[in-house]
PDB file of C-alpha atoms in Angstrom:
ATOM      1  CA  MET A   1     117.706 117.682  91.951  1.00 44.00           C
ATOM      2  CA  LYS A   2     119.302 114.372  92.653  1.00 41.00           C
ATOM      3  CA  ALA A   3     118.160 111.008  93.893  1.00 45.00           C
ATOM      4  CA  LYS A   4     120.175 108.429  95.700  1.00 41.00           C
ATOM      5  CA  LEU A   5     118.441 105.053  95.423  1.00 40.00           C
ATOM      6  CA  ALA A   6     120.413 102.103  96.800  1.00 40.00           C
ATOM      7  CA  LEU A   7     119.680  98.427  97.126  1.00 36.00           C
ATOM      8  CA  ALA A   8     122.890  97.709  99.015  1.00 37.00           C
ATOM      9  CA  ALA A   9     123.964  99.428 102.204  1.00 37.00           C
ATOM     10  CA  LEU A  10     127.349  99.552 103.778  1.00 33.00           C
ATOM     11  CA  THR A  11     126.695  98.374 107.279  1.00 37.00           C
ATOM     12  CA  ALA A  12     126.530  94.962 108.965  1.00 36.00           C
ATOM     13  CA  LEU A  13     123.062  93.754 109.911  1.00 39.00           C
ATOM     14  CA  VAL A  14     121.458  91.408 112.366  1.00 39.00           C
ATOM     15  CA  SER A  15     118.056  89.783 111.854  1.00 41.00           C
ATOM     16  CA  VAL A  16     115.792  87.867 114.227  1.00 43.00           C
ATOM     17  CA  THR A  17     112.325  86.542 114.179  1.00 42.00           C
ATOM     18  CA  ALA A  18     111.007  87.491 117.560  1.00 38.00           C
ATOM     19  CA  PRO A  19     107.854  89.602 117.619  1.00 41.00           C
ATOM     20  CA  ALA A  20     108.228  93.333 118.282  1.00 41.00           C
ATOM     21  CA  ALA A  21     105.063  93.400 120.445  1.00 40.00           C
ATOM     22  CA  PRO A  22     104.734  91.201 123.546  1.00 40.00           C
ATOM     23  CA  ALA A  23     104.684  87.543 122.476  1.00 42.00           C
ATOM     24  CA  SER A  24     101.239  86.277 121.733  1.00 47.00           C
ATOM     25  CA  ALA A  25      99.355  84.101 119.271  1.00 59.00           C
ATOM     26  CA  ASP A  26      98.028  87.236 117.592  1.00 80.00           C
ATOM     27  CA  PRO A  27     100.311  90.290 117.765  1.00 93.00           C
ATOM     28  CA  ALA A  28      98.455  93.576 117.973  1.00 96.00           C
ATOM     29  CA  ASP A  29      97.761  95.621 114.864  1.00 97.00           C
ATOM     30  CA  PRO A  30     100.441  98.451 114.800  1.00 97.00           C
ATOM     31  CA  ALA A  31      98.299 100.713 112.535  1.00 97.00           C
ATOM     32  CA  PRO A  32      94.634 100.161 113.224  1.00 96.00           C
ATOM     33  CA  GLY A  33      93.625 103.660 112.132  1.00 92.00           C
ATOM     34  CA  GLY A  34      94.731 103.191 108.521  1.00 91.00           C
ATOM     35  CA  PRO A  35      92.720 101.994 105.506  1.00 93.00           C
ATOM     36  CA  GLN A  36      90.733  98.735 106.211  1.00 93.00           C
ATOM     37  CA  ARG A  37      91.131  95.692 104.022  1.00 95.00           C
ATOM     38  CA  PRO A  38      87.756  94.065 102.889  1.00 95.00           C
ATOM     39  CA  HIS A  39      87.010  91.000 105.089  1.00 94.00           C
ATOM     40  CA  GLU A  40      88.070  87.690 103.672  1.00 95.00           C
ATOM     41  CA  ALA A  41      87.743  84.383 105.518  1.00 96.00           C
ATOM     42  CA  ASP A  42      90.869  82.581 106.595  1.00 97.00           C
ATOM     43  CA  VAL A  43      91.905  79.577 104.460  1.00 97.00           C
ATOM     44  CA  GLU A  44      93.898  76.391 105.018  1.00 95.00           C
ATOM     45  CA  GLY A  45      97.513  76.666 104.070  1.00 94.00           C
ATOM     46  CA  PRO A  46     101.146  76.408 105.223  1.00 95.00           C
ATOM     47  CA  ARG A  47     102.536  78.143 108.229  1.00 96.00           C
ATOM     48  CA  ASN A  48     105.039  80.749 107.087  1.00 97.00           C
ATOM     49  CA  ILE A  49     108.471  81.313 108.599  1.00 97.00           C
ATOM     50  CA  ASP A  50     109.676  84.814 107.964  1.00 97.00           C
ATOM     51  CA  SER A  51     112.912  86.745 108.701  1.00 98.00           C
ATOM     52  CA  LEU A  52     113.875  90.283 108.207  1.00 98.00           C
ATOM     53  CA  ALA A  53     117.179  92.176 107.681  1.00 98.00           C
ATOM     54  CA  VAL A  54     117.584  95.844 107.332  1.00 98.00           C
ATOM     55  CA  THR A  55     120.651  98.024 106.633  1.00 98.00           C
ATOM     56  CA  ALA A  56     120.829 101.746 107.370  1.00 98.00           C
ATOM     57  CA  THR A  57     123.335 104.053 105.663  1.00 98.00           C
ATOM     58  CA  ALA A  58     123.639 107.733 106.492  1.00 97.00           C
ATOM     59  CA  GLY A  59     123.483 110.097 103.533  1.00 94.00           C
ATOM     60  CA  PRO A  60     123.626 113.890 103.030  1.00 93.00           C
ATOM     61  CA  GLY A  61     122.336 115.946 105.883  1.00 91.00           C
ATOM     62  CA  ARG A  62     120.088 113.687 108.006  1.00 94.00           C
ATOM     63  CA  GLY A  63     119.098 111.557 104.993  1.00 96.00           C
ATOM     64  CA  VAL A  64     119.356 107.757 105.387  1.00 97.00           C
ATOM     65  CA  THR A  65     119.030 104.870 102.997  1.00 98.00           C
ATOM     66  CA  LEU A  66     117.042 101.981 104.572  1.00 98.00           C
ATOM     67  CA  ALA A  67     117.322  98.682 102.651  1.00 98.00           C
ATOM     68  CA  TRP A  68     114.694  96.105 103.695  1.00 98.00           C
ATOM     69  CA  ASP A  69     115.238  92.366 102.937  1.00 98.00           C
ATOM     70  CA  ARG A  70     112.372  89.979 103.913  1.00 98.00           C
ATOM     71  CA  ARG A  71     112.694  86.267 103.411  1.00 97.00           C
ATOM     72  CA  SER A  72     109.678  83.854 103.715  1.00 97.00           C
ATOM     73  CA  ARG A  73     109.261  80.135 103.491  1.00 95.00           C
ATOM     74  CA  ALA A  74     106.669  77.584 104.427  1.00 96.00           C
ATOM     75  CA  GLY A  75     107.362  75.430 107.458  1.00 94.00           C
ATOM     76  CA  THR A  76     106.493  72.312 105.445  1.00 91.00           C
ATOM     77  CA  GLY A  77     108.618  73.230 102.411  1.00 82.00           C
ATOM     78  CA  GLN A  78     105.719  74.385 100.311  1.00 84.00           C
ATOM     79  CA  VAL A  79     105.345  77.713  98.629  1.00 92.00           C
ATOM     80  CA  PRO A  80     104.659  80.275 101.381  1.00 96.00           C
ATOM     81  CA  ALA A  81     101.082  81.391 101.875  1.00 96.00           C
ATOM     82  CA  GLY A  82     100.051  84.695 100.193  1.00 96.00           C
ATOM     83  CA  ALA A  83      99.900  87.987 102.137  1.00 97.00           C
ATOM     84  CA  ARG A  84      96.970  90.171 103.037  1.00 97.00           C
ATOM     85  CA  ARG A  85      98.958  93.036 104.634  1.00 98.00           C
ATOM     86  CA  PHE A  86     102.365  94.312 105.559  1.00 98.00           C
ATOM     87  CA  VAL A  87     103.162  97.090 108.042  1.00 98.00           C
ATOM     88  CA  PHE A  88     106.739  98.420 107.876  1.00 98.00           C
ATOM     89  CA  LEU A  89     107.821  99.611 111.277  1.00 98.00           C
ATOM     90  CA  PHE A  90     110.490 102.266 111.523  1.00 98.00           C
ATOM     91  CA  ASP A  91     112.875 103.046 114.459  1.00 98.00           C
ATOM     92  CA  ARG A  92     111.733 105.982 116.666  1.00 98.00           C
ATOM     93  CA  SER A  93     114.652 108.109 115.342  1.00 98.00           C
ATOM     94  CA  VAL A  94     113.247 107.896 111.747  1.00 98.00           C
ATOM     95  CA  ARG A  95     111.119 110.546 110.118  1.00 97.00           C
ATOM     96  CA  PHE A  96     109.743 111.148 106.634  1.00 98.00           C
ATOM     97  CA  ASN A  97     109.657 114.252 104.426  1.00 97.00           C
ATOM     98  CA  PRO A  98     106.991 113.428 101.801  1.00 97.00           C
ATOM     99  CA  ASP A  99     106.098 117.143 101.312  1.00 96.00           C
ATOM    100  CA  ALA A 100     109.597 117.844 100.046  1.00 97.00           C
ATOM    101  CA  PHE A 101     109.227 115.441  97.091  1.00 98.00           C
ATOM    102  CA  PRO A 102     107.007 115.506  93.961  1.00 98.00           C
ATOM    103  CA  THR A 103     104.161 113.024  93.987  1.00 98.00           C
ATOM    104  CA  CYS A 104     102.914 110.535  91.375  1.00 98.00           C
ATOM    105  CA  ASP A 105      99.278 109.533  91.133  1.00 98.00           C
ATOM    106  CA  ARG A 106      98.141 105.946  90.835  1.00 97.00           C
ATOM    107  CA  ALA A 107      95.910 106.847  87.995  1.00 97.00           C
ATOM    108  CA  LEU A 108      98.821 108.131  86.022  1.00 98.00           C
ATOM    109  CA  ILE A 109     100.809 104.897  86.535  1.00 98.00           C
ATOM    110  CA  GLU A 110      97.819 102.745  85.573  1.00 97.00           C
ATOM    111  CA  GLU A 111      97.210 104.758  82.440  1.00 97.00           C
ATOM    112  CA  LYS A 112     100.812 105.490  81.206  1.00 97.00           C
ATOM    113  CA  GLY A 113     103.136 103.441  83.249  1.00 97.00           C
ATOM    114  CA  ALA A 114     105.671 104.318  85.971  1.00 97.00           C
ATOM    115  CA  THR A 115     107.921 106.111  83.458  1.00 97.00           C
ATOM    116  CA  ALA A 116     105.330 108.846  83.295  1.00 98.00           C
ATOM    117  CA  CYS A 117     105.825 109.863  86.968  1.00 98.00           C
ATOM    118  CA  PRO A 118     107.331 113.325  87.575  1.00 98.00           C
ATOM    119  CA  ASP A 119     111.058 113.524  88.080  1.00 97.00           C
ATOM    120  CA  GLY A 120     112.013 113.250  91.722  1.00 97.00           C
ATOM    121  CA  SER A 121     108.834 111.261  92.759  1.00 98.00           C
ATOM    122  CA  GLN A 122     110.546 107.975  92.803  1.00 98.00           C
ATOM    123  CA  VAL A 123     111.813 107.333  96.322  1.00 98.00           C
ATOM    124  CA  GLY A 124     112.723 103.671  96.278  1.00 97.00           C
ATOM    125  CA  THR A 125     113.505 100.519  94.378  1.00 98.00           C
ATOM    126  CA  GLY A 126     113.754  96.790  95.043  1.00 98.00           C
ATOM    127  CA  LEU A 127     113.071  93.236  93.837  1.00 98.00           C
ATOM    128  CA  ALA A 128     110.248  90.688  94.466  1.00 97.00           C
ATOM    129  CA  GLU A 129     111.128  86.976  94.221  1.00 96.00           C
ATOM    130  CA  TYR A 130     108.737  84.018  94.025  1.00 93.00           C
ATOM    131  CA  ALA A 131     109.343  80.223  94.394  1.00 91.00           C
ATOM    132  CA  THR A 132     109.152  79.988  90.638  1.00 85.00           C
ATOM    133  CA  GLY A 133     110.176  82.616  87.998  1.00 82.00           C
ATOM    134  CA  GLU A 134     112.641  85.465  87.798  1.00 85.00           C
ATOM    135  CA  PRO A 135     112.920  88.341  90.283  1.00 94.00           C
ATOM    136  CA  ARG A 136     110.628  91.200  89.423  1.00 96.00           C
ATOM    137  CA  GLU A 137     111.601  94.838  89.602  1.00 97.00           C
ATOM    138  CA  VAL A 138     109.920  96.905  92.253  1.00 98.00           C
ATOM    139  CA  LEU A 139     109.622 100.726  92.191  1.00 98.00           C
ATOM    140  CA  ALA A 140     108.420 103.033  94.953  1.00 98.00           C
ATOM    141  CA  PHE A 141     106.895 106.520  94.397  1.00 98.00           C
ATOM    142  CA  ASN A 142     105.851 109.306  96.779  1.00 98.00           C
ATOM    143  CA  THR A 143     102.128 109.888  96.516  1.00 98.00           C
ATOM    144  CA  ARG A 144      98.945 111.028  98.326  1.00 97.00           C
ATOM    145  CA  ILE A 145      96.333 108.487  99.288  1.00 96.00           C
ATOM    146  CA  GLY A 146      93.250 110.461 100.004  1.00 92.00           C
ATOM    147  CA  ARG A 147      94.443 113.211 102.427  1.00 90.00           C
ATOM    148  CA  SER A 148      97.295 111.052 103.684  1.00 93.00           C
ATOM    149  CA  PRO A 149     100.954 110.877 102.540  1.00 97.00           C
ATOM    150  CA  GLY A 150     101.931 107.513 101.193  1.00 98.00           C
ATOM    151  CA  VAL A 151     104.010 105.379  98.826  1.00 98.00           C
ATOM    152  CA  LEU A 152     103.057 103.499  95.725  1.00 98.00           C
ATOM    153  CA  VAL A 153     104.767 100.119  95.320  1.00 98.00           C
ATOM    154  CA  VAL A 154     104.812  99.209  91.624  1.00 98.00           C
ATOM    155  CA  LEU A 155     105.808  95.981  89.877  1.00 97.00           C
ATOM    156  CA  PRO A 156     106.140  97.208  86.240  1.00 96.00           C
ATOM    157  CA  SER A 157     106.241  93.760  84.706  1.00 94.00           C
ATOM    158  CA  THR A 158     102.839  92.727  86.118  1.00 92.00           C
ATOM    159  CA  GLY A 159     101.097  96.085  86.466  1.00 93.00           C
ATOM    160  CA  VAL A 160     100.518  95.581  90.163  1.00 95.00           C
ATOM    161  CA  VAL A 161     100.284  98.806  92.135  1.00 97.00           C
ATOM    162  CA  LEU A 162     100.047  98.644  95.935  1.00 98.00           C
ATOM    163  CA  GLU A 163      99.379 101.499  98.264  1.00 98.00           C
ATOM    164  CA  GLN A 164     101.240 102.274 101.547  1.00 98.00           C
ATOM    165  CA  THR A 165      99.921 104.893 103.849  1.00 98.00           C
ATOM    166  CA  LEU A 166     102.086 106.650 106.390  1.00 98.00           C
ATOM    167  CA  GLU A 167     100.671 105.992 109.886  1.00 97.00           C
ATOM    168  CA  ARG A 168     101.629 106.597 113.439  1.00 97.00           C
ATOM    169  CA  VAL A 169     102.069 103.340 115.300  1.00 98.00           C
ATOM    170  CA  SER A 170      99.673 102.200 118.052  1.00 96.00           C
ATOM    171  CA  ARG A 171     100.587 102.188 121.701  1.00 93.00           C
ATOM    172  CA  PRO A 172     101.963  98.651 122.124  1.00 92.00           C
ATOM    173  CA  TYR A 173     104.673  99.503 119.527  1.00 97.00           C
ATOM    174  CA  ARG A 174     105.679 102.995 120.594  1.00 97.00           C
ATOM    175  CA  LYS A 175     108.622 101.948 122.708  1.00 96.00           C
ATOM    176  CA  ASP A 176     110.627 101.031 119.568  1.00 97.00           C
ATOM    177  CA  TYR A 177     108.827 102.692 116.660  1.00 98.00           C
ATOM    178  CA  ARG A 178     107.050 105.911 115.718  1.00 98.00           C
ATOM    179  CA  TRP A 179     106.119 105.683 112.039  1.00 98.00           C
ATOM    180  CA  ALA A 180     104.721 102.893 109.897  1.00 98.00           C
ATOM    181  CA  LEU A 181     104.029 102.343 106.211  1.00 98.00           C
ATOM    182  CA  ASP A 182     100.762 100.270 106.033  1.00 98.00           C
ATOM    183  CA  GLU A 183     100.456  98.190 102.854  1.00 98.00           C
ATOM    184  CA  ILE A 184      97.287  96.338 101.923  1.00 96.00           C
ATOM    185  CA  LEU A 185      97.234  93.605  99.321  1.00 96.00           C
ATOM    186  CA  PRO A 186      93.564  93.717  98.250  1.00 95.00           C
ATOM    187  CA  PRO A 187      91.576  90.587  97.423  1.00 95.00           C
ATOM    188  CA  ASN A 188      91.535  89.524  93.786  1.00 94.00           C
ATOM    189  CA  ASP A 189      89.934  86.875  91.563  1.00 94.00           C
ATOM    190  CA  THR A 190      92.559  84.250  92.514  1.00 95.00           C
ATOM    191  CA  PRO A 191      91.232  82.105  95.387  1.00 96.00           C
ATOM    192  CA  PRO A 192      93.202  82.965  98.564  1.00 96.00           C
ATOM    193  CA  GLN A 193      94.659  79.477  98.997  1.00 94.00           C
ATOM    194  CA  GLU A 194      96.144  79.681  95.439  1.00 94.00           C
ATOM    195  CA  ARG A 195      97.960  83.046  95.981  1.00 92.00           C
ATOM    196  CA  ALA A 196     101.641  82.411  96.064  1.00 86.00           C
ATOM    197  CA  GLY A 197     103.644  84.454  98.580  1.00 93.00           C
ATOM    198  CA  THR A 198     106.976  85.981  97.833  1.00 95.00           C
ATOM    199  CA  THR A 199     109.963  84.045  99.056  1.00 96.00           C
ATOM    200  CA  ARG A 200     112.095  87.216  99.154  1.00 97.00           C
ATOM    201  CA  PHE A 201     111.152  90.908  98.967  1.00 97.00           C
ATOM    202  CA  ARG A 202     113.670  93.757  99.007  1.00 98.00           C
ATOM    203  CA  LEU A 203     112.735  97.418  99.087  1.00 98.00           C
ATOM    204  CA  SER A 204     115.092 100.334  99.678  1.00 97.00           C
ATOM    205  CA  PHE A 205     114.147 103.892 100.483  1.00 94.00           C
ATOM    206  CA  GLY A 206     116.968 106.469 100.061  1.00 90.00           C
ATOM    207  CA  ALA A 207     115.984 109.391  97.783  1.00 96.00           C
ATOM    208  CA  THR A 208     117.454 112.831  98.385  1.00 96.00           C
ATOM    209  CA  ARG A 209     116.875 116.221  96.710  1.00 95.00           C
ATOM    210  CA  GLU A 210     117.453 119.882  97.102  1.00 94.00           C
ATOM    211  CA  HIS A 211     114.550 121.609  98.833  1.00 92.00           C
ATOM    212  CA  HIS A 212     114.459 125.211 100.028  1.00 91.00           C
ATOM    213  CA  GLY A 213     118.201 125.493  99.670  1.00 90.00           C
ATOM    214  CA  ARG A 214     119.208 122.330 101.458  1.00 91.00           C
ATOM    215  CA  THR A 215     119.558 118.628 100.847  1.00 94.00           C
ATOM    216  CA  VAL A 216     116.765 116.564 102.319  1.00 96.00           C
ATOM    217  CA  GLY A 217     116.054 112.882 102.372  1.00 97.00           C
ATOM    218  CA  PHE A 218     112.704 111.221 101.867  1.00 98.00           C
ATOM    219  CA  VAL A 219     113.680 109.319 104.978  1.00 98.00           C
ATOM    220  CA  GLU A 220     115.803 110.968 107.709  1.00 98.00           C
ATOM    221  CA  THR A 221     117.044 110.044 111.117  1.00 97.00           C
ATOM    222  CA  THR A 222     118.149 111.912 114.150  1.00 97.00           C
ATOM    223  CA  ALA A 223     120.502 108.937 115.166  1.00 97.00           C
ATOM    224  CA  ARG A 224     124.289 109.301 115.029  1.00 95.00           C
ATOM    225  CA  PRO A 225     126.417 106.965 112.936  1.00 95.00           C
ATOM    226  CA  GLY A 226     127.050 103.754 114.874  1.00 97.00           C
ATOM    227  CA  SER A 227     123.675 103.958 116.681  1.00 97.00           C
ATOM    228  CA  ALA A 228     121.588 100.752 116.739  1.00 98.00           C
ATOM    229  CA  LEU A 229     118.202 101.110 115.131  1.00 98.00           C
ATOM    230  CA  THR A 230     115.189  98.783 115.366  1.00 98.00           C
ATOM    231  CA  PHE A 231     112.777  97.879 112.491  1.00 98.00           C
ATOM    232  CA  GLY A 232     109.900  95.453 112.241  1.00 98.00           C
ATOM    233  CA  LEU A 233     107.524  94.046 109.638  1.00 98.00           C
ATOM    234  CA  TRP A 234     104.016  93.120 110.882  1.00 98.00           C
ATOM    235  CA  SER A 235     102.754  90.531 108.347  1.00 98.00           C
ATOM    236  CA  GLU A 236      99.307  88.992 107.922  1.00 98.00           C
ATOM    237  CA  PHE A 237      98.651  86.084 105.582  1.00 98.00           C
ATOM    238  CA  VAL A 238      95.553  84.559 103.933  1.00 97.00           C
ATOM    239  CA  THR A 239      95.694  81.775 106.530  1.00 97.00           C
ATOM    240  CA  GLY A 240      95.156  84.267 109.291  1.00 97.00           C
ATOM    241  CA  GLN A 241      98.631  83.829 110.564  1.00 97.00           C
ATOM    242  CA  VAL A 242     100.413  87.052 111.838  1.00 97.00           C
ATOM    243  CA  LEU A 243     104.105  87.411 112.219  1.00 97.00           C
ATOM    244  CA  VAL A 244     106.306  90.296 113.293  1.00 98.00           C
ATOM    245  CA  PRO A 245     109.967  89.628 112.420  1.00 98.00           C
ATOM    246  CA  VAL A 246     112.254  92.410 113.669  1.00 98.00           C
ATOM    247  CA  ALA A 247     115.784  93.486 112.760  1.00 98.00           C
ATOM    248  CA  LYS A 248     118.505  95.526 114.320  1.00 98.00           C
ATOM    249  CA  ALA A 249     120.763  97.673 112.114  1.00 98.00           C
ATOM    250  CA  ARG A 250     123.737  99.877 113.056  1.00 98.00           C
ATOM    251  CA  LEU A 251     123.716 103.208 111.240  1.00 98.00           C
ATOM    252  CA  GLY A 252     126.759 103.313 109.009  1.00 97.00           C
ATOM    253  CA  ARG A 253     128.217 105.760 106.478  1.00 90.00           C
TER     254      ARG A 253
END
C-alpha cells in the first residue's frame, strides 16, 4: 500500500473568476440532490471576491493529483464573510474510486482523533488560512455518509470535521463537469455575521494504492497529459452571496 499526497503540483495553472454556469445574480445549485443545510436567514456583511487555481499532475496508471487553491477577500477590505457551503466541481474526465480505499468514520475521529483512522483511508491534505492566526492543517479521509461515498475534511487543531458527499452535477453544469464534492458548513453557536471566512484554503487529493493487483488513484482521469481540464467551486456565504470561480489546469506529469 502506498499513498501519494501532494500539496504542490508540477504544472502551470490559470485562474479566473467568471461563473461556470450562465452568468446570473444567483448561479444554479450544482448538487441540489445532496444533503440539505438547515435554513438560516441571510445577514448583512461584506461582498466576497474569490479566485480559484487548480493544478493537475498525472500519477501511476490513471491516477491524478488535484491541488485546489482558493483565495477569498472582502471587497471592502474587511475579513471575508463566512461560508455556508462549498461544492467542488470536477472536470468531466475525472472519476473517483472510493470503494478501492479504506474508510474512516466520523465518530472514530471525534472520539480518538484523525490518527486513529485506518491506514490508507487518508486521501488528501491541505491548509486553511484566516485573516488572523497561523495556517491550520487540513486532512481528508475517505468515508461513507449514510449510503453515499464521501470525504471527511478535518482540522485537527480545532476539532472541526466537515462532510463532503460525492454527487453527480445538475444539468446546467454537465457541459464541463460530471462529479462534485458537496461540503456543508453547518450552523453553530457563533452568530453568522461573526463567522470569519478563510482567506485561503488549499486542499489536494492524490492518494494511490494497490487494489486487485493494480495501482489505482482515489481520483483518476481519462485525459491525456497536456489536456486542459476545467474545475469550479460553487460557494455560498452567510450573506446569501453565491460565487462560482473556475480554473483551467493543464494535466502535467
